[in-house]
Amino acid sequence: MKLYSYFRSSASYRVRIALNLKGLPYDTVPIHLLRNGGEQLTSEYRKLNPDGLVPALVADSPDDTSALTQSLAIIEYLDEVHPQRPLLPESAIDKAYVRGIALSIACDIHPLNNLRVLRYLVRELKVSEDDKNAWYRHWCEQGLAALEQTVSNDRRAGRFCYGDAPTLADCCLVPQIANAQRLNCDLLGMPTLMRINEACLALDAFAHASPAMQPDAE
Amino acid sequence: MKLYSYFRSSASYRVRIALNLKGLPYDTVPIHLLRNGGEQLTSEYRKLNPDGLVPALVADSPDDTSALTQSLAIIEYLDEVHPQRPLLPESAIDKAYVRGIALSIACDIHPLNNLRVLRYLVRELKVSEDDKNAWYRHWCEQGLAALEQTVSNDRRAGRFCYGDAPTLADCCLVPQIANAQRLNCDLLGMPTLMRINEACLALDAFAHASPAMQPDAE
């Protein structure tokens, strides 16, 4: 499998964690989001992923060699095709809990803090560096605070967001916390999320997926 | 089932379509996003959904009466528990295609055009009405243009985004097109998406889920 990835992209990071948790080998194809005007925007890459975003996974499936896009869709695909170490619970209601956490990060926090969005704020809307950082922290802190409440009040949370094995929810949580820490967000009121983050990072699958460990890390 | 919904919320709209496609009866509990300082932000509603967002679904499941949140997690839950008229294809690779479309709307277009985000632009960043509308159109047009390319080039597209029956992808597409039209986005270059949108709206399940048909419509 080939993963088109940028070391610092948290959506790529999610998929790297899932691949590692499943024990699936893959080759990284680095797509640098800042160099050459953004390698994700070249016509060559856009043939693979018209969205012009990372990650994309070429799974070498026998029936299709086109690229899969959208980190959550990729992880669900991997979970179905490689059922070892499942990343979703058995029951529908528990799946909804895990997917709900993943989506609250992927839909309500991360898109607002994405590189292209921060760039638009600065370049098109002439927002100051301070206001840009305040924007980042606002959505990140507000989203994670709600998530802290959800997870800390749910009897299904254990060592990880759901029980005692990592799931799709943890694949999304850890990259988001990494981003939050990089931008100095206030995480003091989130002991449950931080405890889970630490439990995740103690596992090789998470540690080896981190931005600093990637071949394209700077 | 009880759906906490706002007539104009496109995330609520997605779930209404899915409920209708499945033929599942439900009661609407209107949550007005603008009145009373935002009814989604009351402590009562936040007990149900700490995110302070709509929709939320109380599914009256025998093993859990708490609310499900996140529109895509809710629809996946409904699809698993009520398998009639499936909203996802059989094969893993085709599921990834359908989920990829849904997520490109739910993660890369809609969050940037959400009410709370537009409000932040105006109230905190003092962005002008014109610049706010340009922001809206930028993300909407850019995202839908990429989606047009994906869907128009994929042999799996048919009358709908995937084949000849509606899926999760169409549940997300139609509300996003409705938003785009309301904000006068340029949709001329998107004949495939517009054709699919029309095919969807010809079905009662979609038409009856539209904002104008809701009990809380204004």
Tab-separated table of N, CA and C in Angstrom, chain A residues 120-181:
chain	number	residue	atom	x	y	z
A	120	TYR	N	-6.171	31.262	4.328
A	120	TYR	CA	-7.228	32.146	3.807
A	120	TYR	C	-7.459	33.302	4.789
A	121	LEU	N	-7.448	32.976	6.075
A	121	LEU	CA	-7.645	34.025	7.086
A	121	LEU	C	-6.580	35.117	6.937
A	122	VAL	N	-5.342	34.684	6.758
A	122	VAL	CA	-4.235	35.647	6.706
A	122	VAL	C	-4.184	36.357	5.349
A	123	ARG	N	-4.265	35.601	4.281
A	123	ARG	CA	-4.033	36.178	2.952
A	123	ARG	C	-5.240	36.934	2.422
A	124	GLU	N	-6.426	36.361	2.586
A	124	GLU	CA	-7.618	36.986	1.998
A	124	GLU	C	-8.291	37.932	2.984
A	125	LEU	N	-8.351	37.531	4.242
A	125	LEU	CA	-9.096	38.342	5.214
A	125	LEU	C	-8.172	39.235	6.046
A	126	LYS	N	-6.875	39.156	5.787
A	126	LYS	CA	-5.882	40.034	6.436
A	126	LYS	C	-5.975	39.981	7.961
A	127	VAL	N	-6.244	38.796	8.459
A	127	VAL	CA	-6.336	38.599	9.906
A	127	VAL	C	-4.924	38.605	10.490
A	128	SER	N	-4.758	39.208	11.642
A	128	SER	CA	-3.430	39.287	12.269
A	128	SER	C	-3.003	37.916	12.791
A	129	GLU	N	-1.710	37.779	13.024
A	129	GLU	CA	-1.161	36.532	13.566
A	129	GLU	C	-1.839	36.186	14.899
A	130	ASP	N	-2.026	37.194	15.744
A	130	ASP	CA	-2.673	36.967	17.038
A	130	ASP	C	-4.107	36.488	16.876
A	131	ASP	N	-4.835	37.137	15.980
A	131	ASP	CA	-6.232	36.750	15.775
A	131	ASP	C	-6.333	35.360	15.144
A	132	LYS	N	-5.393	35.046	14.288
A	132	LYS	CA	-5.366	33.711	13.684
A	132	LYS	C	-5.139	32.655	14.768
A	133	ASN	N	-4.203	32.921	15.651
A	133	ASN	CA	-3.933	31.957	16.725
A	133	ASN	C	-5.104	31.846	17.700
A	134	ALA	N	-5.771	32.979	17.938
A	134	ALA	CA	-6.950	32.951	18.812
A	134	ALA	C	-8.068	32.120	18.174
A	135	TRP	N	-8.245	32.258	16.874
A	135	TRP	CA	-9.213	31.443	16.112
A	135	TRP	C	-8.897	29.963	16.299
A	136	TYR	N	-7.625	29.621	16.095
A	136	TYR	CA	-7.197	28.229	16.218
A	136	TYR	C	-7.556	27.684	17.605
A	137	ARG	N	-7.131	28.443	18.608
A	137	ARG	CA	-7.343	27.965	19.973
A	137	ARG	C	-8.830	27.904	20.321
A	138	HIS	N	-9.606	28.867	19.808
A	138	HIS	CA	-11.041	28.898	20.104
A	138	HIS	C	-11.713	27.586	19.714
A	139	TRP	N	-11.526	27.175	18.446
A	139	TRP	CA	-12.231	25.974	17.967
A	139	TRP	C	-11.665	24.723	18.596
A	140	CYS	N	-10.365	24.720	18.802
A	140	CYS	CA	-9.718	23.550	19.369
A	140	CYS	C	-10.127	23.362	20.837
A	141	GLU	N	-10.059	24.428	21.601
A	141	GLU	CA	-10.389	24.324	23.031
A	141	GLU	C	-11.878	24.050	23.238
A	142	GLN	N	-12.731	24.734	22.464
A	142	GLN	CA	-14.165	24.524	22.603
A	142	GLN	C	-14.544	23.089	22.226
A	143	GLY	N	-13.969	22.593	21.138
A	143	GLY	CA	-14.292	21.237	20.679
A	143	GLY	C	-13.780	20.186	21.649
A	144	LEU	N	-12.562	20.358	22.117
A	144	LEU	CA	-11.992	19.363	23.034
A	144	LEU	C	-12.677	19.405	24.401
A	145	ALA	N	-13.125	20.595	24.822
A	145	ALA	CA	-13.845	20.685	26.104
A	145	ALA	C	-15.149	19.889	26.037
A	146	ALA	N	-15.856	20.004	24.915
A	146	ALA	CA	-17.093	19.230	24.755
A	146	ALA	C	-16.787	17.735	24.742
A	147	LEU	N	-15.686	17.385	24.090
A	147	LEU	CA	-15.307	15.979	24.006
A	147	LEU	C	-14.915	15.435	25.382
A	148	GLU	N	-14.224	16.252	26.155
A	148	GLU	CA	-13.870	15.855	27.528
A	148	GLU	C	-15.133	15.503	28.317
A	149	GLN	N	-16.152	16.352	28.150
A	149	GLN	CA	-17.402	16.108	28.862
A	149	GLN	C	-18.044	14.795	28.397
A	150	THR	N	-18.072	14.589	27.092
A	150	THR	CA	-18.663	13.362	26.544
A	150	THR	C	-17.935	12.129	27.067
A	151	VAL	N	-16.623	12.129	26.937
A	151	VAL	CA	-15.863	10.916	27.251
A	151	VAL	C	-15.802	10.677	28.764
A	152	SER	N	-15.641	11.769	29.541
A	152	SER	CA	-15.511	11.578	30.990
A	152	SER	C	-16.837	11.141	31.621
A	153	ASN	N	-17.957	11.419	30.936
A	153	ASN	CA	-19.262	11.017	31.474
A	153	ASN	C	-19.761	9.681	30.939
A	154	ASP	N	-18.991	9.076	30.055
A	154	ASP	CA	-19.507	7.851	29.434
A	154	ASP	C	-18.863	6.626	30.062
A	155	ARG	N	-19.727	5.720	30.498
A	155	ARG	CA	-19.226	4.514	31.174
A	155	ARG	C	-18.433	3.623	30.225
A	156	ARG	N	-18.521	3.875	28.925
A	156	ARG	CA	-17.798	3.034	27.966
A	156	ARG	C	-16.324	3.399	27.843
A	157	ALA	N	-15.965	4.601	28.296
A	157	ALA	CA	-14.550	4.983	28.244
A	157	ALA	C	-13.760	4.132	29.228
A	158	GLY	N	-12.567	3.763	28.825
A	158	GLY	CA	-11.700	2.966	29.700
A	158	GLY	C	-10.299	3.540	29.626
A	159	ARG	N	-9.357	2.639	29.393
A	159	ARG	CA	-7.991	3.115	29.180
A	159	ARG	C	-7.942	4.010	27.941
A	160	PHE	N	-8.822	3.696	26.971
A	160	PHE	CA	-8.907	4.492	25.751
A	160	PHE	C	-10.321	5.085	25.654
A	161	CYS	N	-10.626	5.779	24.564
A	161	CYS	CA	-11.943	6.434	24.457
A	161	CYS	C	-13.086	5.439	24.598
A	162	TYR	N	-12.849	4.231	24.087
A	162	TYR	CA	-13.834	3.153	24.229
A	162	TYR	C	-13.099	1.942	24.761
A	163	GLY	N	-13.369	1.592	25.994
A	163	GLY	CA	-12.785	0.372	26.562
A	163	GLY	C	-11.271	0.410	26.643
A	164	ASP	N	-10.674	-0.767	26.571
A	164	ASP	CA	-9.249	-0.889	26.852
A	164	ASP	C	-8.403	-1.239	25.634
A	165	ALA	N	-8.954	-1.004	24.460
A	165	ALA	CA	-8.166	-1.158	23.220
A	165	ALA	C	-8.453	0.061	22.347
A	166	PRO	N	-7.464	0.505	21.590
A	166	PRO	CA	-7.654	1.709	20.779
A	166	PRO	C	-8.677	1.494	19.659
A	167	THR	N	-9.400	2.551	19.362
A	167	THR	CA	-10.382	2.522	18.280
A	167	THR	C	-10.155	3.726	17.365
A	168	LEU	N	-11.026	3.812	16.367
A	168	LEU	CA	-11.073	4.967	15.467
A	168	LEU	C	-11.075	6.285	16.235
A	169	ALA	N	-11.736	6.309	17.385
A	169	ALA	CA	-11.799	7.548	18.174
A	169	ALA	C	-10.411	7.986	18.612
A	170	ASP	N	-9.603	7.035	19.060
A	170	ASP	CA	-8.245	7.357	19.512
A	170	ASP	C	-7.341	7.740	18.337
A	171	CYS	N	-7.597	7.113	17.164
A	171	CYS	CA	-6.835	7.487	15.954
A	171	CYS	C	-7.036	8.970	15.630
A	172	CYS	N	-8.193	9.510	15.993
A	172	CYS	CA	-8.462	10.930	15.722
A	172	CYS	C	-8.027	11.823	16.877
A	173	LEU	N	-8.167	11.312	18.105
A	173	LEU	CA	-7.862	12.140	19.277
A	173	LEU	C	-6.387	12.537	19.345
A	174	VAL	N	-5.514	11.573	19.169
A	174	VAL	CA	-4.085	11.823	19.391
A	174	VAL	C	-3.525	12.894	18.437
A	175	PRO	N	-3.813	12.822	17.137
A	175	PRO	CA	-3.325	13.909	16.265
A	175	PRO	C	-3.914	15.276	16.624
A	176	GLN	N	-5.155	15.299	17.100
A	176	GLN	CA	-5.760	16.582	17.454
A	176	GLN	C	-5.107	17.174	18.701
A	177	ILE	N	-4.795	16.315	19.665
A	177	ILE	CA	-4.087	16.792	20.861
A	177	ILE	C	-2.689	17.290	20.483
A	178	ALA	N	-2.030	16.581	19.574
A	178	ALA	CA	-0.700	17.020	19.130
A	178	ALA	C	-0.779	18.421	18.535
A	179	ASN	N	-1.793	18.651	17.693
A	179	ASN	CA	-1.985	19.988	17.124
A	179	ASN	C	-2.239	21.017	18.216
A	180	ALA	N	-3.104	20.651	19.149
A	180	ALA	CA	-3.468	21.576	20.225
A	180	ALA	C	-2.231	21.962	21.031
A	181	GLN	N	-1.378	20.997	21.295
A	181	GLN	CA	-0.160	21.276	22.064
A	181	GLN	C	0.800	22.155	21.274
